Amino acid sequence: MRISDLFKQKKAVYSFEIFPPKVGDDIGKIYSTLDEIGDIAPDYVSVTYSAGGSKNSRTAEIADLLKNKYGMEPLAHLTCINSSKEEVAAAIERLNKIGVENILALRGDRIEGEEKGDFCYASDLIPFIKERSGADIGAACYPEGHPESANLVEDIRHLKNKVDLGATHLNTQLFFDNDIFLNYMEKVRLAGIEVPVQAGIMPLVKKSQFGGIVRMTGAGIPTKISRMYARFADDPRSLEDAGVAYATDQIIDLLSAGVQGIHLYIMNNARVARRITENIRPILDRINGENK
Ligand code: FAD
């Protein structure tokens, strides 16, 4: 199913993001994650592509498993800046063969010496996909501004361009302060961007997340989270409990504010995904009219 159709059916779409196993790693590792995610039944599952600049192209393989073995809708990420036109065209062709109906068009992070020069921005990739695929195209957006952009106004102007070129839905970068997202949404709508936007939520449940991925995104860390880390960094079970509680609270507040969707960065941690889903499912289902 196309994600644009999901947004027509649901008041609040609920999805997960996973990453493929590294090239050379046993693909079997992902099966237990997919089994568990299948039970939780998110509306769709997005699969990252070459995240962190690795030449990881198992995205199509995992999208194929999701769609054709597990019956879940995949959103295949695709980056372009470090690839040639031929490589990107081949990746799109592979997704077409699998029957993927949703692609997230991304620039990818700049890696010195890796840029091929065929694509500069995600806005170059969107028409390239449209020429080769009938899939729905999503794009990324940044409530705290993309780290390279001079200011939010300029960043939103570039975002509008992606939508005008054909992006039909947007997924946000992770954030921990809902007011930042809600203020951003006001600006996005004022700029005339009308497509659905899903809020990206990452549960902070492991010590390693604080230094790595979160710092990379440049997301602001509220005092509540700093306190959580200071108290529980060396107590893994309490850190997970606290992280699940924080993400749950953040999601319920966003649903209260009428957000159109939640995209949970689950980092392949199905247990955490299940815990958060159990907390929010009754409200989510009532919002969507499935459990009055
Ligand atoms: P763009 O939309 O191209 O924007 C990049 C920067 O260029 C911004 O500062 C923008 O304001 C500016 N800009 C855009 N157009 C122009 C223009 N015409 N002129 C001047 N400046 C311009 N990375 C991965 O490697 N793999 C993944 O799977 C992945 N998944 C992601 C999923 C989500 C939801 C998000 C939010 C990010 C993801 N990323 C992933 C990270 C992403 O690749 C980086 O954030 C990257 O630096 C920017 O990608 P973009 O598509 O947002 O770029």
Short mmCIF file of C-alpha atoms and ligand atoms in Angstrom, two decimals:
data_model
loop_
_atom_site.label_atom_id
_atom_site.label_comp_id
_atom_site.label_asym_id
_atom_site.label_seq_id
_atom_site.Cartn_x
_atom_site.Cartn_y
_atom_site.Cartn_z
CA MET A 1 0.00 0.00 0.00
CA ARG A 2 1.12 3.51 -0.72
CA ILE A 3 1.83 5.61 2.37
CA SER A 4 -0.21 8.47 0.89
CA ASP A 5 -3.23 6.10 0.95
CA LEU A 6 -2.48 5.15 4.57
CA PHE A 7 -2.71 8.83 5.51
CA LYS A 8 -6.12 8.97 3.82
CA GLN A 9 -7.31 6.01 5.94
CA LYS A 10 -5.78 6.90 9.31
CA LYS A 11 -5.80 10.01 11.45
CA ALA A 12 -2.47 8.94 12.99
CA VAL A 13 -0.11 6.64 11.08
CA TYR A 14 2.30 4.58 13.20
CA SER A 15 5.53 3.18 11.75
CA PHE A 16 8.96 1.84 12.69
CA GLU A 17 12.44 2.36 11.29
CA ILE A 18 14.94 -0.49 11.18
CA PHE A 19 18.42 -0.88 9.70
CA PRO A 20 19.66 -3.86 7.64
CA PRO A 21 22.38 -6.17 8.94
CA LYS A 22 25.87 -5.19 7.78
CA VAL A 23 27.14 -6.76 4.56
CA GLY A 24 28.86 -9.99 5.58
CA ASP A 25 26.74 -10.39 8.73
CA ASP A 26 24.25 -13.23 8.99
CA ILE A 27 20.94 -12.05 7.46
CA GLY A 28 19.21 -14.53 9.83
CA LYS A 29 19.79 -12.04 12.69
CA ILE A 30 17.05 -9.82 11.32
CA TYR A 31 14.41 -12.60 11.22
CA SER A 32 13.64 -12.56 14.95
CA THR A 33 13.30 -8.74 14.83
CA LEU A 34 10.93 -8.99 11.85
CA ASP A 35 8.92 -11.79 13.52
CA GLU A 36 8.39 -9.63 16.60
CA ILE A 37 7.65 -6.46 14.63
CA GLY A 38 5.12 -8.44 12.59
CA ASP A 39 3.22 -9.22 15.80
CA ILE A 40 3.18 -5.55 16.79
CA ALA A 41 1.79 -4.64 13.35
CA PRO A 42 2.93 -1.08 12.63
CA ASP A 43 1.37 0.53 9.54
CA TYR A 44 4.69 0.33 7.69
CA VAL A 45 8.38 -0.28 8.33
CA SER A 46 11.13 1.89 6.88
CA VAL A 47 14.55 0.42 6.11
CA THR A 48 17.66 2.63 6.14
CA TYR A 49 20.15 2.77 3.26
CA SER A 50 23.92 3.06 3.61
CA ALA A 51 23.39 4.81 6.96
CA GLY A 52 26.59 6.33 8.32
CA GLY A 53 28.08 6.18 4.83
CA SER A 54 28.61 2.40 4.78
CA LYS A 55 28.26 0.86 1.36
CA ASN A 56 25.38 -1.14 2.74
CA SER A 57 22.85 -2.00 0.10
CA ARG A 58 20.85 -4.69 1.86
CA THR A 59 17.89 -2.34 2.04
CA ALA A 60 16.21 -4.01 -0.94
CA GLU A 61 16.79 -7.46 0.55
CA ILE A 62 15.06 -6.46 3.80
CA ALA A 63 12.28 -4.59 1.96
CA ASP A 64 11.70 -7.79 -0.04
CA LEU A 65 11.45 -9.85 3.19
CA LEU A 66 9.06 -7.32 4.74
CA LYS A 67 6.79 -7.18 1.72
CA ASN A 68 6.88 -10.69 0.35
CA LYS A 69 7.52 -12.86 3.43
CA TYR A 70 6.13 -10.90 6.38
CA GLY A 71 3.30 -9.02 4.65
CA MET A 72 4.38 -5.65 6.04
CA GLU A 73 4.60 -2.49 3.94
CA PRO A 74 8.19 -1.32 3.45
CA LEU A 75 9.43 2.23 2.95
CA ALA A 76 12.85 1.80 1.33
CA HIS A 77 15.33 4.61 2.04
CA LEU A 78 17.54 5.64 -0.86
CA THR A 79 20.47 8.07 -0.71
CA CYS A 80 22.18 9.64 -3.70
CA ILE A 81 25.13 11.95 -2.95
CA ASN A 82 27.75 9.21 -2.72
CA SER A 83 26.44 7.23 -5.71
CA SER A 84 26.53 7.58 -9.48
CA LYS A 85 23.38 7.89 -11.61
CA GLU A 86 23.89 4.30 -12.78
CA GLU A 87 24.12 2.99 -9.20
CA VAL A 88 20.97 4.85 -8.12
CA ALA A 89 19.08 3.73 -11.24
CA ALA A 90 20.05 0.11 -10.49
CA ALA A 91 18.85 0.46 -6.88
CA ILE A 92 15.48 1.83 -8.08
CA GLU A 93 15.16 -0.98 -10.62
CA ARG A 94 15.77 -3.53 -7.85
CA LEU A 95 13.03 -1.94 -5.70
CA ASN A 96 10.65 -1.96 -8.69
CA LYS A 97 11.24 -5.69 -9.20
CA ILE A 98 10.37 -6.40 -5.57
CA GLY A 99 7.20 -4.34 -5.86
CA VAL A 100 8.20 -1.64 -3.36
CA GLU A 101 5.56 1.11 -3.40
CA ASN A 102 7.28 3.64 -1.12
CA ILE A 103 10.75 5.19 -1.35
CA LEU A 104 12.27 7.78 1.03
CA ALA A 105 14.39 10.07 -1.15
CA LEU A 106 17.45 11.27 0.75
CA ARG A 107 20.63 13.10 -0.07
CA GLY A 108 22.73 11.13 2.47
CA ASP A 109 25.55 12.52 4.55
CA ARG A 110 28.59 14.08 2.89
CA ILE A 111 31.66 11.86 3.12
CA GLU A 112 34.93 13.39 2.01
CA GLY A 113 36.19 11.80 -1.18
CA GLU A 114 33.01 9.76 -1.72
CA GLU A 115 30.75 12.25 -3.51
CA LYS A 116 30.19 11.23 -7.12
CA GLY A 117 28.88 14.60 -8.32
CA ASP A 118 25.78 13.24 -10.07
CA PHE A 119 23.41 14.36 -7.29
CA CYS A 120 23.80 17.34 -4.93
CA TYR A 121 20.52 17.29 -3.00
CA ALA A 122 17.52 15.07 -2.34
CA SER A 123 15.64 17.40 -4.69
CA ASP A 124 17.81 16.02 -7.54
CA LEU A 125 16.82 12.48 -6.59
CA ILE A 126 13.04 12.99 -6.47
CA PRO A 127 12.54 13.59 -10.24
CA PHE A 128 15.08 10.84 -10.96
CA ILE A 129 12.93 8.35 -9.01
CA LYS A 130 9.71 9.67 -10.59
CA GLU A 131 11.10 8.99 -14.06
CA ARG A 132 11.82 5.36 -13.14
CA SER A 133 9.22 4.29 -10.59
CA GLY A 134 5.57 4.72 -9.73
CA ALA A 135 6.34 4.52 -6.01
CA ASP A 136 5.22 7.12 -3.49
CA ILE A 137 8.16 9.35 -2.60
CA GLY A 138 8.81 10.55 0.93
CA ALA A 139 11.45 13.01 2.12
CA ALA A 140 13.19 14.02 5.35
CA CYS A 141 12.69 17.20 7.35
CA TYR A 142 14.38 18.73 10.38
CA PRO A 143 12.44 20.42 13.23
CA GLU A 144 15.72 21.84 14.60
CA GLY A 145 17.04 22.67 11.12
CA HIS A 146 19.40 20.51 9.07
CA PRO A 147 22.91 20.86 10.55
CA GLU A 148 24.27 22.35 7.28
CA SER A 149 21.52 24.91 6.74
CA ALA A 150 22.11 28.56 7.60
CA ASN A 151 18.67 28.95 9.19
CA LEU A 152 15.25 27.34 9.46
CA VAL A 153 13.66 29.66 6.88
CA GLU A 154 16.14 28.55 4.21
CA ASP A 155 15.82 24.92 5.24
CA ILE A 156 12.01 25.08 4.95
CA ARG A 157 12.33 26.76 1.54
CA HIS A 158 14.36 23.77 0.36
CA LEU A 159 11.82 21.44 1.95
CA LYS A 160 9.01 23.11 0.00
CA ASN A 161 11.00 22.47 -3.17
CA LYS A 162 11.13 18.73 -2.36
CA VAL A 163 7.35 18.67 -1.90
CA ASP A 164 6.74 20.70 -5.07
CA LEU A 165 8.87 18.16 -6.96
CA GLY A 166 6.71 15.28 -5.76
CA ALA A 167 7.37 14.23 -2.14
CA THR A 168 3.99 13.11 -0.79
CA HIS A 169 4.87 12.72 2.89
CA LEU A 170 7.63 13.82 5.27
CA ASN A 171 9.42 12.08 8.13
CA THR A 172 11.16 14.24 10.71
CA GLN A 173 14.57 13.86 12.20
CA LEU A 174 14.39 12.65 15.81
CA PHE A 175 13.70 15.27 18.46
CA PHE A 176 13.09 15.21 22.22
CA ASP A 177 11.24 18.46 22.77
CA ASN A 178 7.70 18.46 21.37
CA ASP A 179 7.40 22.26 21.47
CA ILE A 180 10.23 22.49 18.96
CA PHE A 181 8.31 20.16 16.62
CA LEU A 182 4.99 22.01 17.09
CA ASN A 183 6.60 25.41 16.41
CA TYR A 184 8.29 23.94 13.35
CA MET A 185 4.97 22.58 12.08
CA GLU A 186 3.46 26.08 12.24
CA LYS A 187 6.27 27.36 10.02
CA VAL A 188 5.99 24.40 7.63
CA ARG A 189 2.24 25.00 7.15
CA LEU A 190 2.76 28.77 6.80
CA ALA A 191 5.26 28.01 4.03
CA GLY A 192 2.44 26.25 2.14
CA ILE A 193 3.66 22.70 2.72
CA GLU A 194 0.50 20.64 3.06
CA VAL A 195 1.62 17.01 2.88
CA PRO A 196 1.41 14.78 5.98
CA VAL A 197 4.34 14.96 8.40
CA GLN A 198 5.28 12.12 10.75
CA ALA A 199 7.12 12.92 13.97
CA GLY A 200 10.35 10.94 14.44
CA ILE A 201 10.76 9.59 17.96
CA MET A 202 13.81 7.72 19.19
CA PRO A 203 13.51 5.99 22.56
CA LEU A 204 16.81 6.56 24.42
CA VAL A 205 17.26 3.20 26.11
CA LYS A 206 20.98 2.47 25.81
CA LYS A 207 24.03 4.35 27.05
CA SER A 208 25.70 4.07 23.62
CA GLN A 209 22.88 6.06 21.98
CA PHE A 210 23.67 9.21 23.95
CA GLY A 211 27.16 9.71 22.54
CA GLY A 212 26.66 8.35 19.03
CA ILE A 213 23.60 8.74 16.93
CA VAL A 214 21.97 11.46 18.99
CA ARG A 215 25.04 13.72 18.87
CA MET A 216 25.26 13.13 15.10
CA THR A 217 21.75 14.50 14.55
CA GLY A 218 22.40 17.62 16.64
CA ALA A 219 19.07 17.17 18.47
CA GLY A 220 18.69 19.29 21.60
CA ILE A 221 18.75 17.32 24.86
CA PRO A 222 16.19 18.51 27.45
CA THR A 223 17.25 18.63 31.12
CA LYS A 224 14.91 15.73 31.90
CA ILE A 225 16.94 13.49 29.58
CA SER A 226 20.29 14.70 30.95
CA ARG A 227 19.06 13.85 34.45
CA MET A 228 17.89 10.42 33.27
CA TYR A 229 21.31 9.75 31.79
CA ALA A 230 23.21 11.02 34.84
CA ARG A 231 21.19 8.76 37.14
CA PHE A 232 20.79 5.60 35.05
CA ALA A 233 23.67 5.45 32.52
CA ASP A 234 25.19 2.50 34.38
CA ASP A 235 21.89 0.83 35.27
CA PRO A 236 20.72 -0.61 31.91
CA ARG A 237 17.31 -1.83 33.09
CA SER A 238 16.37 1.49 34.70
CA LEU A 239 17.68 3.39 31.66
CA GLU A 240 15.42 1.31 29.41
CA ASP A 241 12.41 1.80 31.72
CA ALA A 242 13.04 5.55 31.85
CA GLY A 243 13.60 5.77 28.06
CA VAL A 244 10.38 3.89 27.34
CA ALA A 245 8.47 6.17 29.75
CA TYR A 246 9.95 9.32 28.15
CA ALA A 247 9.13 8.20 24.59
CA THR A 248 5.62 7.14 25.64
CA ASP A 249 4.96 10.51 27.23
CA GLN A 250 6.35 12.31 24.16
CA ILE A 251 4.12 10.29 21.81
CA ILE A 252 0.95 10.76 23.86
CA ASP A 253 1.59 14.51 23.98
CA LEU A 254 2.07 14.58 20.18
CA LEU A 255 -1.12 12.57 19.65
CA SER A 256 -2.92 15.04 21.94
CA ALA A 257 -1.63 17.83 19.70
CA GLY A 258 -3.12 16.08 16.65
CA VAL A 259 0.06 14.85 14.98
CA GLN A 260 -0.59 12.96 11.72
CA GLY A 261 1.85 10.18 12.46
CA ILE A 262 4.59 8.78 14.67
CA HIS A 263 7.70 7.22 13.19
CA LEU A 264 9.55 5.26 15.87
CA TYR A 265 13.31 4.84 15.41
CA ILE A 266 13.45 1.41 17.05
CA MET A 267 17.12 0.62 16.26
CA ASN A 268 16.07 -3.02 15.65
CA ASN A 269 15.03 -3.29 19.32
CA ALA A 270 11.68 -5.09 19.05
CA ARG A 271 11.29 -5.37 22.83
CA VAL A 272 11.36 -1.61 23.26
CA ALA A 273 9.05 -1.17 20.27
CA ARG A 274 6.59 -3.58 21.87
CA ARG A 275 6.72 -1.87 25.28
CA ILE A 276 6.04 1.56 23.80
CA THR A 277 3.32 0.23 21.49
CA GLU A 278 1.52 -1.48 24.40
CA ASN A 279 1.47 1.90 26.19
CA ILE A 280 0.09 3.91 23.30
CA ARG A 281 -1.97 1.38 21.30
CA PRO A 282 -5.34 1.93 23.06
CA ILE A 283 -5.19 5.70 22.45
CA LEU A 284 -3.88 5.27 18.91
CA ASP A 285 -6.64 2.81 18.03
CA ARG A 286 -9.33 5.09 19.45
CA ILE A 287 -7.95 8.03 17.45
CA ASN A 288 -8.13 5.86 14.34
CA GLY A 289 -11.63 4.70 15.21
CA GLU A 290 -10.59 1.06 15.50
CA ASN A 291 -11.40 0.55 19.19
CA LYS A 292 -14.13 2.90 20.39
P1 FAD B 1 18.48 17.58 1.46
O1 FAD B 1 17.03 17.72 1.47
O2 FAD B 1 19.17 17.54 0.14
O3 FAD B 1 19.09 18.78 2.33
C1 FAD B 1 20.46 18.76 2.74
C2 FAD B 1 20.91 20.19 3.05
O4 FAD B 1 20.99 20.94 1.85
C3 FAD B 1 19.93 20.97 3.95
O5 FAD B 1 20.70 21.82 4.76
C4 FAD B 1 19.08 21.77 2.96
O6 FAD B 1 18.57 22.96 3.53
C5 FAD B 1 20.13 22.08 1.89
N1 FAD B 1 19.58 22.24 0.53
C6 FAD B 1 18.62 21.48 -0.04
N2 FAD B 1 18.41 21.90 -1.31
C7 FAD B 1 19.29 22.91 -1.55
C8 FAD B 1 19.57 23.75 -2.66
N3 FAD B 1 18.92 23.62 -3.82
N4 FAD B 1 20.55 24.69 -2.52
C9 FAD B 1 21.24 24.84 -1.36
N5 FAD B 1 21.00 24.07 -0.26
C10 FAD B 1 20.04 23.12 -0.36
N6 FAD B 1 21.05 8.90 5.90
C11 FAD B 1 21.50 7.74 5.33
O7 FAD B 1 22.68 7.67 4.93
N7 FAD B 1 20.68 6.66 5.19
C12 FAD B 1 19.40 6.66 5.60
O8 FAD B 1 18.69 5.66 5.46
C13 FAD B 1 18.89 7.85 6.21
N8 FAD B 1 17.60 7.93 6.62
C14 FAD B 1 17.11 9.12 7.15
C15 FAD B 1 15.76 9.19 7.50
C16 FAD B 1 15.25 10.38 8.03
C17 FAD B 1 13.78 10.46 8.39
C18 FAD B 1 16.09 11.50 8.24
C19 FAD B 1 15.56 12.76 8.84
C20 FAD B 1 17.44 11.42 7.87
C21 FAD B 1 17.97 10.25 7.31
N9 FAD B 1 19.30 10.13 6.90
C22 FAD B 1 19.77 8.96 6.34
C23 FAD B 1 20.23 11.26 7.09
C24 FAD B 1 20.25 12.20 5.85
O9 FAD B 1 20.82 11.51 4.75
C25 FAD B 1 21.11 13.41 6.22
O10 FAD B 1 20.48 14.18 7.20
C26 FAD B 1 21.58 14.26 5.05
O11 FAD B 1 22.61 15.12 5.54
C27 FAD B 1 20.51 15.15 4.44
O12 FAD B 1 19.61 14.43 3.72
P2 FAD B 1 18.27 15.15 3.09
O13 FAD B 1 17.66 14.18 2.19
O14 FAD B 1 17.48 15.73 4.18
O15 FAD B 1 19.02 16.30 2.25
#
